[in-house]
Short mmCIF file of C-alpha atoms and ligand atoms in Angstrom, two decimals:
data_model
loop_
_atom_site.label_atom_id
_atom_site.label_comp_id
_atom_site.label_asym_id
_atom_site.label_seq_id
_atom_site.Cartn_x
_atom_site.Cartn_y
_atom_site.Cartn_z
CA MET T 1 -25.24 -50.12 -41.52
CA GLN T 2 -21.82 -51.70 -41.71
CA PHE T 3 -19.27 -51.09 -38.96
CA PHE T 4 -16.66 -48.58 -39.93
CA MET T 5 -13.81 -49.00 -37.58
CA LEU T 6 -11.63 -50.99 -39.85
CA VAL T 7 -8.01 -50.43 -38.94
CA ASN T 8 -5.64 -52.47 -41.08
CA THR T 9 -8.63 -54.59 -42.14
CA GLN T 10 -9.53 -55.39 -38.52
CA GLN T 11 -12.76 -54.13 -36.98
CA TYR T 12 -12.48 -52.00 -33.85
CA ARG T 13 -14.55 -50.08 -31.38
CA THR T 14 -12.95 -47.41 -29.21
CA ILE T 15 -13.44 -49.34 -25.96
CA TRP T 16 -14.18 -52.96 -25.04
CA PRO T 17 -13.74 -55.40 -22.16
CA THR T 18 -10.51 -57.28 -22.90
CA GLU T 19 -12.03 -60.57 -21.74
CA THR T 20 -15.67 -61.45 -22.44
CA ILE T 21 -18.21 -60.55 -19.79
CA ALA T 22 -19.05 -64.26 -19.39
CA THR T 23 -15.46 -64.92 -18.32
CA GLU T 24 -15.44 -61.87 -16.01
CA PRO T 25 -13.18 -59.19 -17.46
CA LYS T 26 -10.19 -57.91 -15.51
CA THR T 27 -9.21 -55.10 -17.88
CA ILE T 28 -10.70 -52.73 -20.44
CA SER T 29 -9.02 -52.13 -23.79
CA ILE T 30 -8.90 -48.68 -25.36
CA ILE T 31 -7.34 -47.10 -28.43
CA ASP T 32 -4.83 -44.54 -27.12
CA GLN T 33 -5.96 -41.44 -29.03
CA THR T 34 -2.96 -39.36 -27.94
CA LYS T 35 -0.86 -41.48 -30.34
CA LEU T 36 -3.00 -40.99 -33.45
CA PRO T 37 -2.53 -40.40 -36.33
CA HIS T 38 1.11 -41.44 -36.21
CA ALA T 39 0.68 -44.69 -34.28
CA PHE T 40 -2.22 -47.03 -33.54
CA GLU T 41 -1.78 -48.34 -30.00
CA ILE T 42 -4.15 -50.27 -27.77
CA ARG T 43 -3.84 -49.93 -23.98
CA GLN T 44 -5.15 -52.16 -21.23
CA ILE T 45 -6.78 -50.30 -18.39
CA GLY T 46 -6.76 -52.40 -15.21
CA SER T 47 -7.88 -50.06 -12.43
CA LEU T 48 -10.08 -47.08 -11.63
CA ALA T 49 -6.97 -44.92 -11.26
CA GLN T 50 -5.76 -45.88 -14.73
CA MET T 51 -9.18 -45.11 -16.22
CA ILE T 52 -9.22 -41.68 -14.60
CA THR T 53 -5.76 -41.00 -16.03
CA ALA T 54 -6.90 -42.16 -19.50
CA ILE T 55 -9.84 -39.73 -19.35
CA LYS T 56 -7.84 -36.78 -17.98
CA THR T 57 -4.97 -37.19 -20.44
CA MET T 58 -7.46 -37.73 -23.29
CA GLN T 59 -6.29 -41.18 -24.28
CA VAL T 60 -10.06 -41.55 -24.46
CA ARG T 61 -12.03 -38.40 -25.26
CA GLY T 62 -15.28 -37.25 -26.88
CA ALA T 63 -18.44 -36.92 -24.81
CA PRO T 64 -20.11 -40.32 -25.47
CA LEU T 65 -16.82 -42.21 -25.20
CA ILE T 66 -15.85 -40.70 -21.87
CA GLY T 67 -19.34 -41.61 -20.64
CA ALA T 68 -18.74 -45.27 -21.56
CA ALA T 69 -15.19 -45.14 -20.20
CA ALA T 70 -16.42 -43.79 -16.87
CA ALA T 71 -19.02 -46.58 -16.68
CA TYR T 72 -16.30 -49.17 -17.20
CA GLY T 73 -14.22 -47.27 -14.62
CA ILE T 74 -16.94 -47.99 -12.05
CA ALA T 75 -16.83 -51.68 -13.02
CA LEU T 76 -13.06 -51.71 -12.46
CA ALA T 77 -13.55 -50.02 -9.09
CA MET T 78 -16.07 -52.72 -8.09
CA LEU T 79 -13.58 -55.39 -9.08
CA GLU T 80 -11.04 -53.83 -6.71
CA ASP T 81 -13.44 -53.19 -3.82
CA ASP T 82 -17.23 -53.59 -3.94
CA SER T 83 -18.02 -51.62 -0.76
CA ASP T 84 -20.30 -48.54 -0.60
CA ALA T 85 -17.30 -46.39 0.24
CA SER T 86 -15.43 -47.57 -2.85
CA LEU T 87 -18.51 -47.00 -5.04
CA HIS T 88 -18.97 -43.42 -3.86
CA LEU T 89 -15.26 -42.67 -4.10
CA ALA T 90 -15.23 -43.90 -7.71
CA VAL T 91 -18.36 -41.90 -8.57
CA ASN T 92 -16.90 -38.66 -7.21
CA ALA T 93 -13.45 -39.16 -8.73
CA LEU T 94 -14.85 -39.94 -12.17
CA LYS T 95 -17.36 -37.09 -12.12
CA SER T 96 -14.59 -34.58 -11.52
CA SER T 97 -12.19 -36.04 -14.12
CA ARG T 98 -13.61 -33.85 -16.94
CA PRO T 99 -16.33 -31.34 -16.10
CA THR T 100 -18.01 -30.23 -19.34
CA ALA T 101 -19.36 -33.33 -21.13
CA VAL T 102 -22.60 -34.25 -19.40
CA ASN T 103 -22.41 -37.84 -20.73
CA LEU T 104 -19.79 -38.58 -18.10
CA GLN T 105 -21.98 -37.34 -15.23
CA TRP T 106 -24.97 -39.14 -16.76
CA ALA T 107 -23.20 -42.49 -17.13
CA VAL T 108 -21.73 -42.39 -13.62
CA SER T 109 -25.10 -41.47 -12.06
CA ARG T 110 -26.73 -44.32 -13.95
CA MET T 111 -24.10 -46.77 -12.70
CA LEU T 112 -24.61 -45.56 -9.12
CA ALA T 113 -28.39 -45.92 -9.36
CA CYS T 114 -27.98 -49.45 -10.73
CA LEU T 115 -25.41 -50.61 -8.17
CA GLN T 116 -26.21 -49.01 -4.85
CA SER T 117 -29.14 -51.29 -4.01
CA ARG T 118 -27.31 -54.45 -5.15
CA PRO T 119 -25.58 -56.74 -2.62
CA ASN T 120 -21.84 -56.07 -2.60
CA GLU T 121 -20.88 -59.44 -4.07
CA ALA T 122 -23.19 -58.90 -7.07
CA ARG T 123 -21.92 -55.42 -7.89
CA HIS T 124 -18.92 -56.31 -9.97
CA LEU T 125 -20.79 -58.44 -12.51
CA THR T 126 -23.80 -56.10 -12.56
CA ALA T 127 -21.44 -53.21 -13.28
CA TRP T 128 -19.88 -54.96 -16.29
CA HIS T 129 -23.34 -55.58 -17.71
CA GLU T 130 -24.59 -52.03 -17.14
CA ALA T 131 -21.43 -50.51 -18.63
CA ALA T 132 -21.82 -52.78 -21.66
CA ASN T 133 -25.47 -51.65 -21.95
CA ILE T 134 -24.36 -48.01 -21.98
CA ALA T 135 -21.83 -48.79 -24.71
CA GLU T 136 -24.38 -50.69 -26.84
CA GLU T 137 -26.98 -47.95 -26.45
CA ASP T 138 -24.42 -45.40 -27.70
CA VAL T 139 -23.84 -47.49 -30.82
CA ALA T 140 -27.58 -47.79 -31.49
CA GLN T 141 -28.14 -44.06 -30.95
CA ASN T 142 -25.36 -43.16 -33.34
CA LYS T 143 -26.76 -45.49 -35.99
CA ALA T 144 -30.11 -43.70 -35.72
CA ILE T 145 -28.41 -40.28 -35.85
CA ALA T 146 -26.70 -41.40 -39.08
CA GLN T 147 -30.07 -42.14 -40.70
CA HIS T 148 -31.79 -38.91 -39.57
CA GLY T 149 -28.79 -36.82 -40.62
CA LEU T 150 -28.64 -38.60 -43.96
CA VAL T 151 -32.13 -37.34 -44.82
CA LEU T 152 -30.92 -33.74 -44.27
CA ILE T 153 -27.81 -34.29 -46.36
CA GLU T 154 -29.82 -35.89 -49.17
CA LYS T 155 -32.14 -32.85 -49.33
CA LEU T 156 -29.23 -30.40 -49.51
CA TYR T 157 -27.52 -32.66 -52.03
CA GLN T 158 -30.50 -32.67 -54.40
CA ASN T 159 -30.98 -28.90 -54.06
CA ARG T 160 -27.37 -27.76 -54.39
CA LYS T 161 -26.95 -25.09 -57.07
CA ASN T 162 -23.94 -26.59 -58.75
CA GLN T 163 -24.62 -30.29 -59.31
CA ASN T 164 -21.10 -30.79 -60.64
CA ARG T 165 -19.37 -30.33 -57.35
CA PRO T 166 -19.56 -32.30 -54.11
CA LEU T 167 -21.70 -31.26 -51.17
CA ASN T 168 -19.27 -29.53 -48.82
CA ILE T 169 -19.78 -30.18 -45.11
CA LEU T 170 -17.67 -28.43 -42.48
CA THR T 171 -17.01 -30.04 -39.12
CA HIS T 172 -15.11 -28.96 -36.03
CA CYS T 173 -13.10 -31.12 -33.60
CA ASN T 174 -13.70 -34.87 -33.75
CA ALA T 175 -17.22 -36.18 -33.37
CA GLY T 176 -16.58 -39.35 -35.32
CA TRP T 177 -16.28 -42.95 -34.19
CA LEU T 178 -13.23 -42.13 -32.13
CA ALA T 179 -15.35 -39.82 -29.97
CA THR T 180 -18.02 -42.43 -29.34
CA VAL T 181 -18.14 -46.20 -28.89
CA ASP T 182 -18.79 -46.60 -32.62
CA PHE T 183 -19.98 -44.64 -35.72
CA GLY T 184 -19.72 -41.13 -34.22
CA THR T 185 -22.34 -38.40 -34.03
CA ALA T 186 -21.50 -35.54 -36.43
CA LEU T 187 -19.61 -37.85 -38.78
CA ALA T 188 -22.18 -40.68 -38.71
CA PRO T 189 -24.52 -39.00 -41.26
CA ILE T 190 -21.49 -38.18 -43.42
CA TYR T 191 -20.38 -41.83 -43.43
CA ALA T 192 -23.95 -42.82 -44.26
CA ALA T 193 -24.04 -40.33 -47.18
CA HIS T 194 -20.68 -41.52 -48.47
CA ASN T 195 -21.82 -45.16 -48.19
CA ALA T 196 -24.98 -44.26 -50.11
CA GLY T 197 -22.86 -43.01 -53.00
CA LEU T 198 -23.38 -39.27 -52.46
CA ASP T 199 -20.48 -37.07 -53.51
CA VAL T 200 -19.66 -35.45 -50.17
CA HIS T 201 -16.50 -33.62 -49.18
CA VAL T 202 -15.61 -32.57 -45.63
CA TRP T 203 -13.79 -29.42 -44.54
CA VAL T 204 -11.98 -30.52 -41.39
CA ASP T 205 -11.11 -27.74 -38.92
CA GLU T 206 -7.72 -28.55 -37.44
CA THR T 207 -9.12 -27.67 -33.96
CA ARG T 208 -6.33 -26.09 -31.99
CA PRO T 209 -4.97 -26.57 -29.45
CA ARG T 210 -5.16 -30.38 -29.43
CA ASN T 211 -5.87 -30.74 -33.13
CA GLN T 212 -8.58 -33.36 -32.86
CA GLY T 213 -9.68 -32.40 -36.39
CA ALA T 214 -6.27 -32.61 -38.03
CA ALA T 215 -5.17 -35.70 -36.11
CA LEU T 216 -8.35 -37.73 -35.53
CA THR T 217 -11.13 -36.62 -37.90
CA ALA T 218 -8.77 -36.55 -40.88
CA TRP T 219 -7.42 -39.98 -39.92
CA GLU T 220 -10.80 -41.63 -39.58
CA LEU T 221 -12.29 -40.02 -42.69
CA GLY T 222 -9.18 -41.06 -44.62
CA SER T 223 -9.41 -44.64 -43.32
CA HIS T 224 -12.97 -44.78 -44.62
CA GLY T 225 -12.17 -43.14 -47.96
CA VAL T 226 -14.26 -40.00 -47.42
CA PRO T 227 -12.85 -37.04 -49.40
CA HIS T 228 -11.77 -34.31 -46.99
CA THR T 229 -9.48 -31.30 -46.68
CA VAL T 230 -7.91 -30.09 -43.43
CA ILE T 231 -8.15 -26.33 -42.94
CA THR T 232 -6.93 -23.96 -40.27
CA ASP T 233 -9.48 -22.99 -37.68
CA ASN T 234 -9.72 -19.51 -39.14
CA ALA T 235 -10.51 -20.57 -42.72
CA GLY T 236 -14.17 -21.58 -42.32
CA GLY T 237 -15.67 -18.08 -42.45
CA HIS T 238 -13.82 -17.29 -45.65
CA LEU T 239 -14.93 -20.55 -47.28
CA MET T 240 -18.54 -19.81 -46.33
CA GLN T 241 -18.33 -16.34 -47.90
CA GLN T 242 -17.07 -18.02 -51.09
CA GLY T 243 -20.10 -20.34 -51.15
CA LEU T 244 -17.91 -23.36 -50.50
CA VAL T 245 -19.69 -24.67 -47.42
CA ASP T 246 -23.19 -26.15 -47.79
CA MET T 247 -23.69 -27.30 -44.24
CA VAL T 248 -21.97 -27.45 -40.85
CA ILE T 249 -22.34 -30.50 -38.58
CA VAL T 250 -20.67 -30.61 -35.18
CA GLY T 251 -21.00 -32.81 -32.11
CA ALA T 252 -21.62 -31.53 -28.59
CA ASP T 253 -20.48 -32.08 -25.03
CA ARG T 254 -23.63 -30.70 -23.47
CA VAL T 255 -26.85 -29.29 -24.90
CA THR T 256 -29.31 -27.38 -22.74
CA SER T 257 -33.04 -28.13 -22.70
CA THR T 258 -33.40 -24.87 -24.67
CA GLY T 259 -30.99 -25.91 -27.42
CA ASP T 260 -27.76 -24.08 -26.51
CA VAL T 261 -24.88 -26.20 -27.79
CA CYS T 262 -21.63 -26.52 -25.84
CA ASN T 263 -18.85 -28.01 -27.94
CA LYS T 264 -15.12 -27.73 -28.59
CA ILE T 265 -13.66 -24.23 -28.42
CA GLY T 266 -14.14 -22.47 -31.76
CA THR T 267 -17.55 -23.97 -32.53
CA TYR T 268 -19.29 -20.70 -31.65
CA LEU T 269 -17.25 -18.74 -34.21
CA LYS T 270 -18.22 -21.26 -36.89
CA ALA T 271 -21.87 -20.92 -35.93
CA LEU T 272 -21.65 -17.12 -36.17
CA ALA T 273 -20.06 -17.32 -39.61
CA ALA T 274 -22.64 -19.91 -40.72
CA PHE T 275 -25.51 -17.69 -39.53
CA ASP T 276 -24.09 -14.66 -41.35
CA ASN T 277 -23.75 -16.68 -44.56
CA HIS T 278 -27.08 -18.57 -44.35
CA VAL T 279 -25.29 -21.91 -44.05
CA PRO T 280 -27.34 -24.46 -42.04
CA PHE T 281 -25.64 -25.32 -38.74
CA TYR T 282 -26.51 -28.66 -37.09
CA ALA T 283 -25.38 -30.35 -33.90
CA ALA T 284 -25.59 -34.17 -33.87
CA VAL T 285 -26.33 -35.29 -30.35
CA PRO T 286 -27.43 -38.53 -28.65
CA SER T 287 -29.94 -37.90 -25.85
CA PRO T 288 -27.42 -38.54 -23.00
CA THR T 289 -25.65 -35.36 -24.19
CA ILE T 290 -28.71 -33.27 -23.33
CA ASP T 291 -28.77 -31.77 -19.84
CA TRP T 292 -32.48 -31.37 -19.13
CA THR T 293 -31.75 -29.60 -15.84
CA ILE T 294 -30.33 -26.43 -17.41
CA LYS T 295 -31.66 -23.69 -19.67
CA ASP T 296 -28.86 -21.16 -20.13
CA GLY T 297 -25.68 -22.70 -21.49
CA LEU T 298 -23.62 -19.54 -21.07
CA ILE T 299 -24.30 -19.32 -17.36
CA GLU T 300 -24.86 -22.91 -16.31
CA ILE T 301 -22.20 -24.99 -18.10
CA GLU T 302 -18.78 -25.33 -16.53
CA ILE T 303 -16.13 -24.82 -19.21
CA GLU T 304 -13.08 -27.00 -18.70
CA GLN T 305 -9.86 -24.98 -18.45
CA ARG T 306 -6.96 -27.15 -19.61
CA HIS T 307 -3.22 -26.81 -19.16
CA GLY T 308 -1.50 -24.00 -21.03
CA ASP T 309 1.11 -26.39 -22.42
CA GLU T 310 -1.53 -27.61 -24.89
CA VAL T 311 -1.41 -24.12 -26.43
CA ALA T 312 2.31 -23.50 -25.96
CA TYR T 313 3.46 -26.77 -27.57
CA LEU T 314 2.61 -28.60 -30.78
CA GLN T 315 3.03 -32.34 -31.21
CA GLY T 316 4.00 -33.74 -34.59
CA LEU T 317 6.08 -36.09 -36.67
CA ALA T 318 9.67 -34.90 -37.10
CA LEU T 319 11.67 -35.51 -40.27
CA ASP T 320 13.46 -38.43 -38.60
CA GLY T 321 10.09 -40.15 -38.03
CA SER T 322 9.97 -39.53 -34.28
CA VAL T 323 7.00 -37.82 -32.60
CA GLN T 324 8.16 -34.60 -30.96
CA ASN T 325 6.76 -31.67 -29.00
CA VAL T 326 7.90 -28.24 -30.13
CA ARG T 327 7.33 -24.95 -28.32
CA LEU T 328 5.47 -22.26 -30.29
CA ILE T 329 5.34 -19.21 -28.05
CA PRO T 330 7.78 -17.11 -26.05
CA ILE T 331 8.63 -18.70 -22.73
CA GLU T 332 7.44 -15.66 -20.76
CA SER T 333 4.00 -15.30 -22.47
CA ALA T 334 0.89 -16.11 -20.48
CA VAL T 335 -1.43 -18.79 -21.91
CA ALA T 336 -5.18 -19.42 -21.52
CA ASN T 337 -6.83 -22.62 -22.64
CA PRO T 338 -10.64 -22.77 -22.35
CA ALA T 339 -11.53 -26.09 -23.95
CA PHE T 340 -15.19 -25.52 -24.90
CA ASP T 341 -17.60 -22.73 -25.84
CA VAL T 342 -21.36 -22.31 -26.02
CA THR T 343 -23.28 -21.64 -29.23
CA PRO T 344 -26.62 -20.01 -28.38
CA ALA T 345 -29.70 -21.80 -29.72
CA ARG T 346 -30.55 -18.84 -31.98
CA LEU T 347 -27.56 -19.78 -34.18
CA VAL T 348 -28.47 -23.48 -34.40
CA THR T 349 -30.60 -24.68 -37.33
CA GLY T 350 -31.36 -28.07 -35.84
CA ILE T 351 -30.31 -30.79 -33.46
CA ILE T 352 -29.96 -34.26 -34.95
CA THR T 353 -30.82 -36.87 -32.33
CA GLU T 354 -31.55 -40.59 -32.37
CA GLN T 355 -35.26 -39.69 -32.30
CA GLY T 356 -35.16 -37.29 -35.25
CA VAL T 357 -34.16 -33.71 -36.02
CA PHE T 358 -35.45 -31.00 -33.67
CA ALA T 359 -35.43 -27.23 -33.89
CA PRO T 360 -33.54 -26.07 -30.77
CA HIS T 361 -36.65 -24.51 -29.23
CA ALA T 362 -38.55 -27.80 -29.77
CA LEU T 363 -35.96 -30.00 -28.09
CA LYS T 364 -38.10 -30.32 -24.97
CA ARG T 365 -40.37 -32.68 -26.92
CA LEU T 366 -37.53 -35.18 -26.99
CA GLU T 367 -37.43 -35.38 -23.20
CA ILE T 368 -40.77 -37.16 -23.26
CA ILE T 369 -39.82 -39.81 -25.83
CA ALA T 370 -36.09 -40.33 -25.08
O1 MRU D 401 -11.89 -32.41 -25.63
P1 MRU D 401 -12.53 -33.50 -26.43
O2 MRU D 401 -11.68 -34.02 -27.53
O3 MRU D 401 -13.10 -34.58 -25.55
O4 MRU D 401 -13.76 -32.75 -27.11
C1 MRU D 401 -14.58 -33.46 -27.98
C2 MRU D 401 -15.63 -32.62 -28.59
O5 MRU D 401 -15.73 -31.43 -28.36
C3 MRU D 401 -16.64 -33.32 -29.45
O6 MRU D 401 -17.09 -32.50 -30.48
C4 MRU D 401 -17.83 -33.72 -28.58
O7 MRU D 401 -17.40 -34.40 -27.44
C5 MRU D 401 -18.80 -34.52 -29.31
S1 MRU D 401 -18.22 -36.14 -29.58
C6 MRU D 401 -19.38 -37.06 -30.35
#
């Protein structure tokens, strides 16, 4: 599959060592996602502290990408100080930077396991290599997800009642290449279908409060030429009742061993509407997003509570071309901002992984092969 991240004809990933590993990198480059879609800016991250800030402020975001970013954060920490104390400090600081996406915990634990038995002077180079492995594995997993998801899309495409209209796929938040190292999870099968010449159209939930759908998903689909329409978060149920949604595909931040899917706030409501309207609802998930240690997503997953300003203010392009924040709500109103919700397995048609598509109750089988 070709690489998609063409920005102004140049190919990009979301994260990369600024210098090659052979010449021992000193910084990591990222695309600053807080600037999209109005500006495309690359930042150099030169320390563990800067990486933690990039993760917390969501310059990098999306479960697989924050996993890779955290791995590179450990490499930066080892460049600064390769002692045991520094390693454990970095592990703990990164693990608490965003609590919900299990990829972050998984990547940091893997880095710790790889580094703790290494002599101090070897840690820095080993860390660059292991972080690069994590990034490459993400790309390979997403490529495989694209192919397994494509099979599902092709079936629905052949069987759609009205062959004169596109296959309509609804997605929530951004689970495209910007949320991963490359390709994306939920959007990867859609890119594959579009590349294969299938007439697909995407309903893009704007995804308040941070508008990852309106700002990021719309931008990346547009850059790749995939027909799409941005809708308000409340429009999906209505469109399903009208027969205008053939399939829902979302990403996930954590999936339980029993198939509960934790994803961006609002996903659960889409799953309920899909269930009520007999619209298939899929989560596209690389295996590092599955938390094999938990069974009940509602009880066992910590939901990140973010700052109320994300709800109170909207960021956008003003008429004079400047990017501005405007306040939406009365100054005295209280604000709550839970960032994720849990869709119970009973509402999930299937989980698209790099090893194939699993019914939620059959996900356990993946643990053995992944
Ligand atoms: O808060 P974000 O933007 O990091 O949330 C991202 C999502 O909820 C994505 O859907 C999820 O991480 C899957 S990304 C492949």
